[in-house]
Coordinates of C-alpha atoms and ligand atoms in Angstrom, one line a residue:
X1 CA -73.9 32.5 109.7
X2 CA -70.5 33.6 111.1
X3 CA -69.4 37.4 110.7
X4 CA -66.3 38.2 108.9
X5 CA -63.5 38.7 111.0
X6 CA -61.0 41.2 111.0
X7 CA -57.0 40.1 111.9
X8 CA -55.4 42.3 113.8
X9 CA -51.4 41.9 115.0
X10 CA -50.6 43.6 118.2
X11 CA -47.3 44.7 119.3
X12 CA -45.9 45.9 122.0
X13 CA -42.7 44.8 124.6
X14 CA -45.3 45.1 127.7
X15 CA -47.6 41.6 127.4
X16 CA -49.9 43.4 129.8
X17 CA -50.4 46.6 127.7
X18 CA -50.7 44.3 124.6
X19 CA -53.0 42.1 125.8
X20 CA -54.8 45.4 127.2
X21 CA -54.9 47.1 123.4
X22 CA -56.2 43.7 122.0
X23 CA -58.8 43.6 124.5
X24 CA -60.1 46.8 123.3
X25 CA -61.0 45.2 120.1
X26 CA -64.4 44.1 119.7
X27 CA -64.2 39.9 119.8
X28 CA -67.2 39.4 117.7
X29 CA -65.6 41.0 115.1
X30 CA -62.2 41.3 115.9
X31 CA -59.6 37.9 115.8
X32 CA -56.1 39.5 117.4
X33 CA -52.9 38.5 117.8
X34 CA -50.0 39.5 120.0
X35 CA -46.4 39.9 120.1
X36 CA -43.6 41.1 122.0
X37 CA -40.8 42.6 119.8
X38 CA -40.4 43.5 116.8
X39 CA -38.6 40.5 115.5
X40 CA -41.5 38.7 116.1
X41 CA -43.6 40.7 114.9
X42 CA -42.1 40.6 111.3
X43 CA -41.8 36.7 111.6
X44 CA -45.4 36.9 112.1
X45 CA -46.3 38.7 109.3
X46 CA -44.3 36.9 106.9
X47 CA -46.0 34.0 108.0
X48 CA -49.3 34.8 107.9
X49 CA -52.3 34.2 104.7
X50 CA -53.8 36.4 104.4
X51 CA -52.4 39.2 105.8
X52 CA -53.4 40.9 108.9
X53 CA -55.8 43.8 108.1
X54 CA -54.3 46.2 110.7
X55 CA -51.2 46.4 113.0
X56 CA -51.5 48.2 116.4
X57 CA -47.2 48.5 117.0
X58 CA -45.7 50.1 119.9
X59 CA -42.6 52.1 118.8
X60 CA -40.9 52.1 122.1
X61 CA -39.8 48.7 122.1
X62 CA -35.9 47.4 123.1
X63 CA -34.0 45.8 120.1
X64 CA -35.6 46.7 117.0
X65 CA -37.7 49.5 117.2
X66 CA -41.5 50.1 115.9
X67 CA -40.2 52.6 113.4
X68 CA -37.2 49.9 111.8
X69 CA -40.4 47.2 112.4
X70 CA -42.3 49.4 110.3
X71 CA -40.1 50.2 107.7
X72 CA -38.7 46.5 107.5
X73 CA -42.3 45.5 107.4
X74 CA -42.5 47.9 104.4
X75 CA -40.6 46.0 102.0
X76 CA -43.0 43.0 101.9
X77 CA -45.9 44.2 103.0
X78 CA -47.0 47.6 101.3
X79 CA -50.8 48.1 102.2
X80 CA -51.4 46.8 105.8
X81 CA -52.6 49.3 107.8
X82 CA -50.0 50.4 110.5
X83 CA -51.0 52.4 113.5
X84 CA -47.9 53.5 115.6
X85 CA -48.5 54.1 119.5
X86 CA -46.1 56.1 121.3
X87 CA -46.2 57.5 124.9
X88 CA -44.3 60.5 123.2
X89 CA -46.1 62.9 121.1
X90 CA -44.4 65.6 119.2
X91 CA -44.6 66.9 115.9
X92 CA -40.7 65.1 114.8
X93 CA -42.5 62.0 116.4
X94 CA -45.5 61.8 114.6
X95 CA -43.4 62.6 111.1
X96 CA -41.3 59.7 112.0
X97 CA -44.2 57.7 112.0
X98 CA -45.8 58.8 108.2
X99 CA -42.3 58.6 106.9
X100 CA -41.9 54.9 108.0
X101 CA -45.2 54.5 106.3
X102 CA -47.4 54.4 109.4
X103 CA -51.4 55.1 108.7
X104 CA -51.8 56.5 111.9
X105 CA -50.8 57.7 115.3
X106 CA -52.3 57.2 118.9
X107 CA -50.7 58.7 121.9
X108 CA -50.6 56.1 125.1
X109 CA -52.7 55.6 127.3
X110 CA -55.1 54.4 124.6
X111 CA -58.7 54.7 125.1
X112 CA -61.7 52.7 123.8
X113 CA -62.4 55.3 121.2
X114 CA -59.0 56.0 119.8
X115 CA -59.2 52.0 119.4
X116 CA -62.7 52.3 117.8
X117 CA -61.7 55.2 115.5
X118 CA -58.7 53.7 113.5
X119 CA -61.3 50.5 114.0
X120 CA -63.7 52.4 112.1
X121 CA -61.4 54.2 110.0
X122 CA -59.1 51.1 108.6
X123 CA -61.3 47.8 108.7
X124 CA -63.9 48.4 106.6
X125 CA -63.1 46.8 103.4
X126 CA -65.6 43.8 102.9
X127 CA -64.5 40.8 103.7
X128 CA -64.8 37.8 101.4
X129 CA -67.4 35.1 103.0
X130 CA -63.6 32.5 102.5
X131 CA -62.0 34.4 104.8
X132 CA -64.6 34.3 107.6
X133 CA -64.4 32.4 111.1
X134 CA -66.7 32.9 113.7
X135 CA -65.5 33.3 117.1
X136 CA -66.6 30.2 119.5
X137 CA -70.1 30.5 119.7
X138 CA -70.8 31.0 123.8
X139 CA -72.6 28.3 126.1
X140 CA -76.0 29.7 126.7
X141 CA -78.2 27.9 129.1
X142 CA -81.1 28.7 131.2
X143 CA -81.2 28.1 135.1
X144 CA -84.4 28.6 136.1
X145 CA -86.0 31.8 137.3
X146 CA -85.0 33.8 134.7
X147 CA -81.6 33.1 135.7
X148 CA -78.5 31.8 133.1
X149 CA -75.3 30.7 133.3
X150 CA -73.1 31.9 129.7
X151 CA -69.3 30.8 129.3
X152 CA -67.6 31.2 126.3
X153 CA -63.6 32.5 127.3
X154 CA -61.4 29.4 127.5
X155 CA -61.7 29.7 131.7
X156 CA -65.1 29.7 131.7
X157 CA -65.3 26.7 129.5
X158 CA -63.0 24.7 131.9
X159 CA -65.1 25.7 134.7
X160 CA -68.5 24.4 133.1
X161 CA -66.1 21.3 131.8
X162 CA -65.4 21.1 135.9
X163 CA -69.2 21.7 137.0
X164 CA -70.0 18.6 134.5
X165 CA -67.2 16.3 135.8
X166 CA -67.3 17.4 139.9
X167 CA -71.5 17.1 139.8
X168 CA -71.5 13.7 139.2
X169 CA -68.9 13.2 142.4
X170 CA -71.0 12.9 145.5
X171 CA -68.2 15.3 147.2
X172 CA -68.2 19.1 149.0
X173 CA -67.0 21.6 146.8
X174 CA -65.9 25.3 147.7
X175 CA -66.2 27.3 145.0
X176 CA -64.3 30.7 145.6
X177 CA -63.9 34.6 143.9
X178 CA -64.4 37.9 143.9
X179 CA -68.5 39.4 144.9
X180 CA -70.5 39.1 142.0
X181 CA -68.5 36.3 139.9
X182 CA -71.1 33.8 139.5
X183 CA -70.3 31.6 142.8
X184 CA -74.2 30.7 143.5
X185 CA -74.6 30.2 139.5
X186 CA -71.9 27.6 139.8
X187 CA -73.4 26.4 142.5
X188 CA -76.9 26.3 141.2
X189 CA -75.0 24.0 138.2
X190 CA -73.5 21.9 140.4
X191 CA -76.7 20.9 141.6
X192 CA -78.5 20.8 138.6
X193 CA -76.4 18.4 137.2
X194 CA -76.0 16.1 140.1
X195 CA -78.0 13.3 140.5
X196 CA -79.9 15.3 143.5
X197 CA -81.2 17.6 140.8
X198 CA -84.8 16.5 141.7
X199 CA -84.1 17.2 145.2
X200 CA -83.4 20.7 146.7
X201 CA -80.5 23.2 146.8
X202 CA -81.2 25.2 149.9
X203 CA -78.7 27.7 151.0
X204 CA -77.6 29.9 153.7
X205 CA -75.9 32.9 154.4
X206 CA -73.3 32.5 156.9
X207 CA -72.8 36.3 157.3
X208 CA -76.1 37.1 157.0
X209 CA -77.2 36.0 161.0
X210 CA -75.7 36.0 164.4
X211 CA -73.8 32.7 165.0
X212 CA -76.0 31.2 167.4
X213 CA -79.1 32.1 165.3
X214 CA -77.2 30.4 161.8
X215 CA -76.4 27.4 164.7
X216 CA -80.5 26.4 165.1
X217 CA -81.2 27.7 161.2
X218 CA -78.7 25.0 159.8
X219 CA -78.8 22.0 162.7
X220 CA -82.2 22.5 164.2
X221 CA -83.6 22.7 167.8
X222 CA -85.3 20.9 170.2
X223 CA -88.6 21.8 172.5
X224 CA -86.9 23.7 175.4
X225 CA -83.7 24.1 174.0
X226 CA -83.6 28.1 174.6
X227 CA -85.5 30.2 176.0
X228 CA -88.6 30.6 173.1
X229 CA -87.8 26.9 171.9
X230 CA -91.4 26.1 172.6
X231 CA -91.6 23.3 169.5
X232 CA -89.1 21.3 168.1
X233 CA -87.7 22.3 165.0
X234 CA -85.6 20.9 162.3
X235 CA -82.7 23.0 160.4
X236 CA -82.3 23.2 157.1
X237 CA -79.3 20.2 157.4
X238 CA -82.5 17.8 157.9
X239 CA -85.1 19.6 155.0
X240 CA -82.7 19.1 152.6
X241 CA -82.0 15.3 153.1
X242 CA -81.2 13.9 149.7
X243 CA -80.0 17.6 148.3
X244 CA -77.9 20.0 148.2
X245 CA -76.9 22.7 150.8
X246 CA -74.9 25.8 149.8
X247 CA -73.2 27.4 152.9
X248 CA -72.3 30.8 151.4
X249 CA -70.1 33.1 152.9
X250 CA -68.3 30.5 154.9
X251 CA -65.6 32.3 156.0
X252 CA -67.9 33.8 158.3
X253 CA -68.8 30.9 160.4
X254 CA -67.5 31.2 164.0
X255 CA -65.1 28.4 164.7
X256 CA -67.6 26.8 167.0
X257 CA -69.9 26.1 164.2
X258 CA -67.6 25.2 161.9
X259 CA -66.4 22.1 163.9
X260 CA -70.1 21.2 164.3
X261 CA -69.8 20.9 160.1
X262 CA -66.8 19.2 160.0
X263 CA -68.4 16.7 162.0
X264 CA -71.3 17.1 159.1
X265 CA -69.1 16.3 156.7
X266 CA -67.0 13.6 158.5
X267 CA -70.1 10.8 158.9
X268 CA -73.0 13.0 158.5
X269 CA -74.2 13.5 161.5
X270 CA -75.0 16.5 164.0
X271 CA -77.2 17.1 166.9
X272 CA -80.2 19.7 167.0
X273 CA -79.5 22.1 169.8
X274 CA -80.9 20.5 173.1
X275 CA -80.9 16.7 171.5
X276 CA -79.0 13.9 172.9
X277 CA -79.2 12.3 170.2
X278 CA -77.7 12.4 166.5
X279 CA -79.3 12.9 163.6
X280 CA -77.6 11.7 160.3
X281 CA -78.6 13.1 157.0
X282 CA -77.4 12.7 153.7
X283 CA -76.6 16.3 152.3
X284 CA -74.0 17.4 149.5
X285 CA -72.4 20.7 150.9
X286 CA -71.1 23.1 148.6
X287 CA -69.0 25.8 150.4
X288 CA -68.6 29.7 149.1
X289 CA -66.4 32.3 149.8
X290 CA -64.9 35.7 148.1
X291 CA -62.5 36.0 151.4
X292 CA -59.2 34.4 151.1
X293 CA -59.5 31.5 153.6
X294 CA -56.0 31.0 153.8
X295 CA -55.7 34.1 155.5
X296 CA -58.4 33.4 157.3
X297 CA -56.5 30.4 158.4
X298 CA -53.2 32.4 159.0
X299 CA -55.5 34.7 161.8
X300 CA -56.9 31.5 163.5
X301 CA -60.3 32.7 162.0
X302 CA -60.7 29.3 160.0
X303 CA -59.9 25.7 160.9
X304 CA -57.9 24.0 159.3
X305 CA -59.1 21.3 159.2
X306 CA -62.3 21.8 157.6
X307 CA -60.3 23.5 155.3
X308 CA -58.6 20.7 153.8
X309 CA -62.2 18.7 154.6
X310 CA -63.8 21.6 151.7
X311 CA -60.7 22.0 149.6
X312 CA -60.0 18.8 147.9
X313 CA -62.5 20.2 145.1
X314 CA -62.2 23.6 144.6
X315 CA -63.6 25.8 141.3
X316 CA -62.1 29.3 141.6
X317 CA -63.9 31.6 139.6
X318 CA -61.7 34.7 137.8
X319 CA -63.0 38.0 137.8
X320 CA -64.7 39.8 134.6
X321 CA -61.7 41.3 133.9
X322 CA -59.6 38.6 133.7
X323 CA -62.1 37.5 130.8
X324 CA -62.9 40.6 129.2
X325 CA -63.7 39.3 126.0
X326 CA -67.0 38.1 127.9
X327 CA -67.6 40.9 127.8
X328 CA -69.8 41.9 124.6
X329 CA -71.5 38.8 125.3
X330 CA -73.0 39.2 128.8
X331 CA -74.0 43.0 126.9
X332 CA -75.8 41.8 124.2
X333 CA -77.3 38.7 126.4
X334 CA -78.2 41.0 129.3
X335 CA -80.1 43.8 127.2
X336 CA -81.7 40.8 125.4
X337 CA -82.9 39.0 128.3
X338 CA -83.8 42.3 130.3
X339 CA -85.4 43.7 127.4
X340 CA -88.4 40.8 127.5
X341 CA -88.7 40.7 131.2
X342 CA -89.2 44.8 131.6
X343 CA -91.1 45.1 128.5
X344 CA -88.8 47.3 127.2
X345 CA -87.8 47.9 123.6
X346 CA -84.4 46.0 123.2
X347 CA -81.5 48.2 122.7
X348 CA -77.5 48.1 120.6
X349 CA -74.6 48.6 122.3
X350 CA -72.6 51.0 120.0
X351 CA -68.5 50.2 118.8
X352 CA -67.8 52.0 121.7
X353 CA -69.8 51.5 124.6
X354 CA -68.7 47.9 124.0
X355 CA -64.8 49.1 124.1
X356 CA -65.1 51.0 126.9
X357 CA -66.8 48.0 128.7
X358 CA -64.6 45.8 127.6
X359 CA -61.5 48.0 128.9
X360 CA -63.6 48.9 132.5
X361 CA -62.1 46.8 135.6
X362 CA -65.6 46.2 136.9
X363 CA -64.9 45.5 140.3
X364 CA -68.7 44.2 141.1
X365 CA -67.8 41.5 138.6
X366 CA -71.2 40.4 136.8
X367 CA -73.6 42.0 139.0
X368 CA -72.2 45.3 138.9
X369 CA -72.6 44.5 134.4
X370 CA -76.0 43.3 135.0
X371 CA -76.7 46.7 136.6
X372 CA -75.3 48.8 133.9
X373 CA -77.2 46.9 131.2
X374 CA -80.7 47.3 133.1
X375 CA -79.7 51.5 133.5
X376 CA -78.6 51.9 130.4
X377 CA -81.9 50.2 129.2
X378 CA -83.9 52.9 130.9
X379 CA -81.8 55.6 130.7
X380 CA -81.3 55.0 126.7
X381 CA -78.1 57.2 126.3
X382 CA -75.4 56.0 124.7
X383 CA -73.6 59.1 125.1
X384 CA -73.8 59.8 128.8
X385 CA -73.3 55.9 129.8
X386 CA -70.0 56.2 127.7
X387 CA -68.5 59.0 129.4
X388 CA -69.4 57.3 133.1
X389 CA -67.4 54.2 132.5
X390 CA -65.0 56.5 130.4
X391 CA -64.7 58.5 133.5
X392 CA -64.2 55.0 135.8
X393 CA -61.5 53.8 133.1
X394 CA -58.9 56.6 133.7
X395 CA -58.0 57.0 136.9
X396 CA -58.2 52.9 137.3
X397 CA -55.8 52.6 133.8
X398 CA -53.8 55.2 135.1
X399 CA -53.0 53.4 138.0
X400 CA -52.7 49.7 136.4
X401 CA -49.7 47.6 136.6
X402 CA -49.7 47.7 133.0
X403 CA -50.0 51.7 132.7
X404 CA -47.9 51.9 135.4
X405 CA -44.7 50.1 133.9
X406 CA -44.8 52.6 131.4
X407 CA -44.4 55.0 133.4
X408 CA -41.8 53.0 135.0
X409 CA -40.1 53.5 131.4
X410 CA -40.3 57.1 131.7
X411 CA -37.1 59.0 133.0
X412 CA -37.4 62.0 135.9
X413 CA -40.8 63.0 136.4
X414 CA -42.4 59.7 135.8
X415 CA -42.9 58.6 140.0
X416 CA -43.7 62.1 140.7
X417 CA -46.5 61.8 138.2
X418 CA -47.4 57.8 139.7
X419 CA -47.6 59.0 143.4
X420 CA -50.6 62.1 142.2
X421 CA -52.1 59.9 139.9
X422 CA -53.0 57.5 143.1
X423 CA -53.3 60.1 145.6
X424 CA -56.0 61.2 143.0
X425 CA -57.3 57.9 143.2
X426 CA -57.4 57.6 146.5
X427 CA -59.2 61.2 147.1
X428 CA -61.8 60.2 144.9
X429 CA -62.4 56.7 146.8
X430 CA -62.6 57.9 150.1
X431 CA -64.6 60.6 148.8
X432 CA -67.0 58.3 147.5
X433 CA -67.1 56.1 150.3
X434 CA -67.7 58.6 152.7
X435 CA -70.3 60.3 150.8
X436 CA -72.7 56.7 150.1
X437 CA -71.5 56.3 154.3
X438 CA -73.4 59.4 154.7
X439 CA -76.3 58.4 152.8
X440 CA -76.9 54.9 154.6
X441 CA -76.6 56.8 158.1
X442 CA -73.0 54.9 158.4
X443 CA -74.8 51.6 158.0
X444 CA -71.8 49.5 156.9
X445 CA -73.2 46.8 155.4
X446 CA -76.0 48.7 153.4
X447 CA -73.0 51.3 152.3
X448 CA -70.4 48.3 151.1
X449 CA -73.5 47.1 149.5
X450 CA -73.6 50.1 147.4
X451 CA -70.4 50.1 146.5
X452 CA -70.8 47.0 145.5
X453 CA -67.6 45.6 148.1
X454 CA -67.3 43.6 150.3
X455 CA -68.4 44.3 153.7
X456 CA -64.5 43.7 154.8
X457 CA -63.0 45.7 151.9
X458 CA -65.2 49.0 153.6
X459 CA -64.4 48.0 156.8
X460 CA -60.5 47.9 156.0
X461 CA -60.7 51.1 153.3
X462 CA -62.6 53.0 156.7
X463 CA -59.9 52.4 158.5
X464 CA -57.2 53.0 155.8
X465 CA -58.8 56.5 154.8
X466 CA -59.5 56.9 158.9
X467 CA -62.9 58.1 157.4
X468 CA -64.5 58.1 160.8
X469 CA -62.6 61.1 161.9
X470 CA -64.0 62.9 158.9
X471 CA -67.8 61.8 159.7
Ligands
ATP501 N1 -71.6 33.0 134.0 C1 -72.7 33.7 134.2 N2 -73.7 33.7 133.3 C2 -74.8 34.5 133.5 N3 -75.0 35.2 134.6 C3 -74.1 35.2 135.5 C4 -72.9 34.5 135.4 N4 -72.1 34.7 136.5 C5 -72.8 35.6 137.3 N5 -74.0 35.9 136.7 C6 -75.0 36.8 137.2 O1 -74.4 37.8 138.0 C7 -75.0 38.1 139.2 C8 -74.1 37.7 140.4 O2 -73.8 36.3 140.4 P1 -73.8 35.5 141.8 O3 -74.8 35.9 142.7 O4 -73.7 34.0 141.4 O5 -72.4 36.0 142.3 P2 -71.6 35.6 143.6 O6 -70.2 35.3 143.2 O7 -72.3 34.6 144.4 O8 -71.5 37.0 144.4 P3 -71.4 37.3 146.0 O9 -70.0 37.0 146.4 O10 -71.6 38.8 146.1 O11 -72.5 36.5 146.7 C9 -76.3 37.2 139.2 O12 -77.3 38.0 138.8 C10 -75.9 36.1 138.2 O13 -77.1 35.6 137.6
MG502 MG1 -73.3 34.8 146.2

């Protein structure tokens, strides 16, 4: 049975702050709406059966203000709810606002738990079972061990439409975003779906070895063809004859080996190290990458060529925060699923843990939610995993192009107060970095793995913070 849903009208002249406020609002329960002025935001109310059952209203807005919106709004619409948001709070501010028959008042920047306080405080009336509609149920499906692949924001959904069309086309496909997006669940789709699904899906890291060593791995050797080539072997291009391979991390491949898979993907063929002869195979190649090639291809690191060879089909995957309202989904789905496989007794996520994870940037996409959910499994406290991602919301809101235009808006003091808010930021960050540096013995690669960046984003934030004179 669906839940009720609450309607909620946001407004406020910055899109990116109003889409921000509405994210805060819990999308199982919450259905929200957003405007830009105050115009429109009376239209909308006239308009709309029933009536909203809360407006969040900016009152700094050009042409007509959110105290005339409220007051105009007054005349027709006596009992909704009205909380006024103001970067401005003073005593004459605040009066304005319960004069102009506001509810309540929240000071900017807001935070998940003023959102789930006037949540809490204002939509709690029951809801007739009429008025309910269920938010689009999410795709849930399994992809084998103990892996799943859930989609249920509108860019997810054209993704997985994508997956279905592009797996029944024998063609490559490079499949690009962020670390941690769900690239190798796409992949694993792709695959799954094709008619090679009984077939494998190997695939290789092409970071993960020295060149010449990912050379023999994909292509093979022959008897003789190194020193320690004592048998013949095949590379993985030949085991997975009839599959699928995924070359992850291709923007790592050394130029020489990436003309050897052009060739690959030209006519199928290649020769094993040390063979004079070809060997043709029929393998689907799926390319993945969270570098930007193009840049790659602007430093002469990429060929073009196989570029345009890889990028006819390409699925670019957003990041977590670009579909926030996944958010609650992947919680509850996570602590499930975790739950049974650790034996564990499964666990809520309270109004505002989900808020605050809903508003965090999570810059490790997916994995880095995956690892919150299993801690805060073990852990068990609400309280303490609430004020982390609290604590990893501010300074990151703070310095958000959304949070920054306001302070954009603000006269005088307002790029003073930008340039410490990032020089805070950026203390912190190179603090951090050079402390977990420290703990891996300055083993890059273990150290960008946990900070969950890439292996190039710690190489270029080493250099930016020059964090080697301070080892
Ligand atoms: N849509 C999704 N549904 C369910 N789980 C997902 C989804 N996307 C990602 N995950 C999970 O998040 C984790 C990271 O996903 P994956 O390994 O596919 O990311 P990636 O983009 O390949 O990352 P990297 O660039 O670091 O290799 C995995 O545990 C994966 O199962
Ligand atoms: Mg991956």
């Amino acid at each position: 049975m669906n839940l009720p849903m609450y309607h909620v009208l946001v407004v406020d002249d910055e899109p990116a702050v109003a889409r921000y406020i509405a994210g805060l609002l819990p999308q199982s329960k919450f259905k929200a709406q957003v405007v830009n002025s105050g115009q429109e935001c009376l239209k909308k109310i006239q308009s709309k059966t029933p009536p909203f059952d809360m407006i969040l209203m900016d009152s700094e807005m050009p042409g007509v203000d959110g105290f005339s919106t409220l007051r105009r709004l007054r005349r027709f619409s006596a009992d909704t709810p009205v909380i006024i948001m103001s970067c401005f709070s003073s005593p004459e501010h605040t009066l304005e606002a319960w004069q102009g028959g506001a509810q309540d008042f929240l000071q900017k920047p807001i935070l998940p738990s003023d959102i789930a306080r006037v949540v809490e405080k204002y939509c709690k009336k029951p809801k007739r079972a009429m008025e309910s509609e269920g938010p689009q149920q999410p795709h849930i499906e399994d992809i084998g061990e103990g892996q799943f692949f859930l989609a249920t924001s509108p860019e997810m959904r054209a993704i997985w439409r994508q997956v279905n069309t592009l797996s029944k086309a024998d063609v490559p496909v490079l499949i690009t975003g962020e670390s941690g997006v769900g690239k190798e669940v796409i992949a694993q789709l792709l695959h799954q779906y094709s008619p090679r699904a009984s077939r494998q899906l190997l695939k290789v890291n092409c970071a993960a070895l020295p060149q010449d060593l990912l050379e023999s791995e994909l292509f093979g050797y022959e008897a003789g063809a190194f020193t320690g080539a004592i048998k013949s072997k095949p590379g993985k291009f030949e085991l997975c004859d009839g599959g699928t391979i995924l070359l992850d991390e291709i923007g790592e491949m050394s130029p020489q080996l990436q003309a050897k898979l052009l060739h690959v993907l030209q006519d199928g063929t290649f020769s094993r190290l040390g063979a004079r002869v070809n060997t043709k195979v029929n393998v689907r190649v799926l390319a993945a990458t969270n570098v930007d090639i193009e840049q790659a291809i602007a430093e002469r690191r990429f060929r073009e060529d196989l570029y345009y060879r890889l990028n006819a089909f390409v699925i670019k995957i957003p990041p977590l925060r670009e579909r926030r309202e996944e958010i609650p989904y992947f919680l509850n789905e996570l602590a499930r699923r975790y739950s049974v496989i650790h034996g564990l007794e499964p666990i809520e996520f309270s109004p505002e843990l989900i808020a605050a994870a809903v508003l965090y940037h999570w810059p490790g996409n997916l994995r880095e939610l995956g690892n919150f959910v299993k801690r805060y499994l073990v852990i068990r406290d609400a309280e303490s995993a609430l004020v982390d991602l609290e604590a990893k919301i501010r300074p990151h809101a703070a310095a958000s192009p959304a949070l920054a235009s306001d302070e954009d808006s603000m006269p005088g003091a307002a790029s003073g107060l930008k340039s410490v808010v990032r020089s805070m930021k950026d203390q912190t960050e190179s603090r951090m970095i050079l402390e977990v540096l420290d703990q891996s013995k300055w083993n890059r690669r273990i150290a960008a793995e946990r900070l969950q960046i890439s292996y190039k984003a710690l190489l270029y934030k080493i250099r930016m913070y020059n964090l080697e004179a301070s080892a």
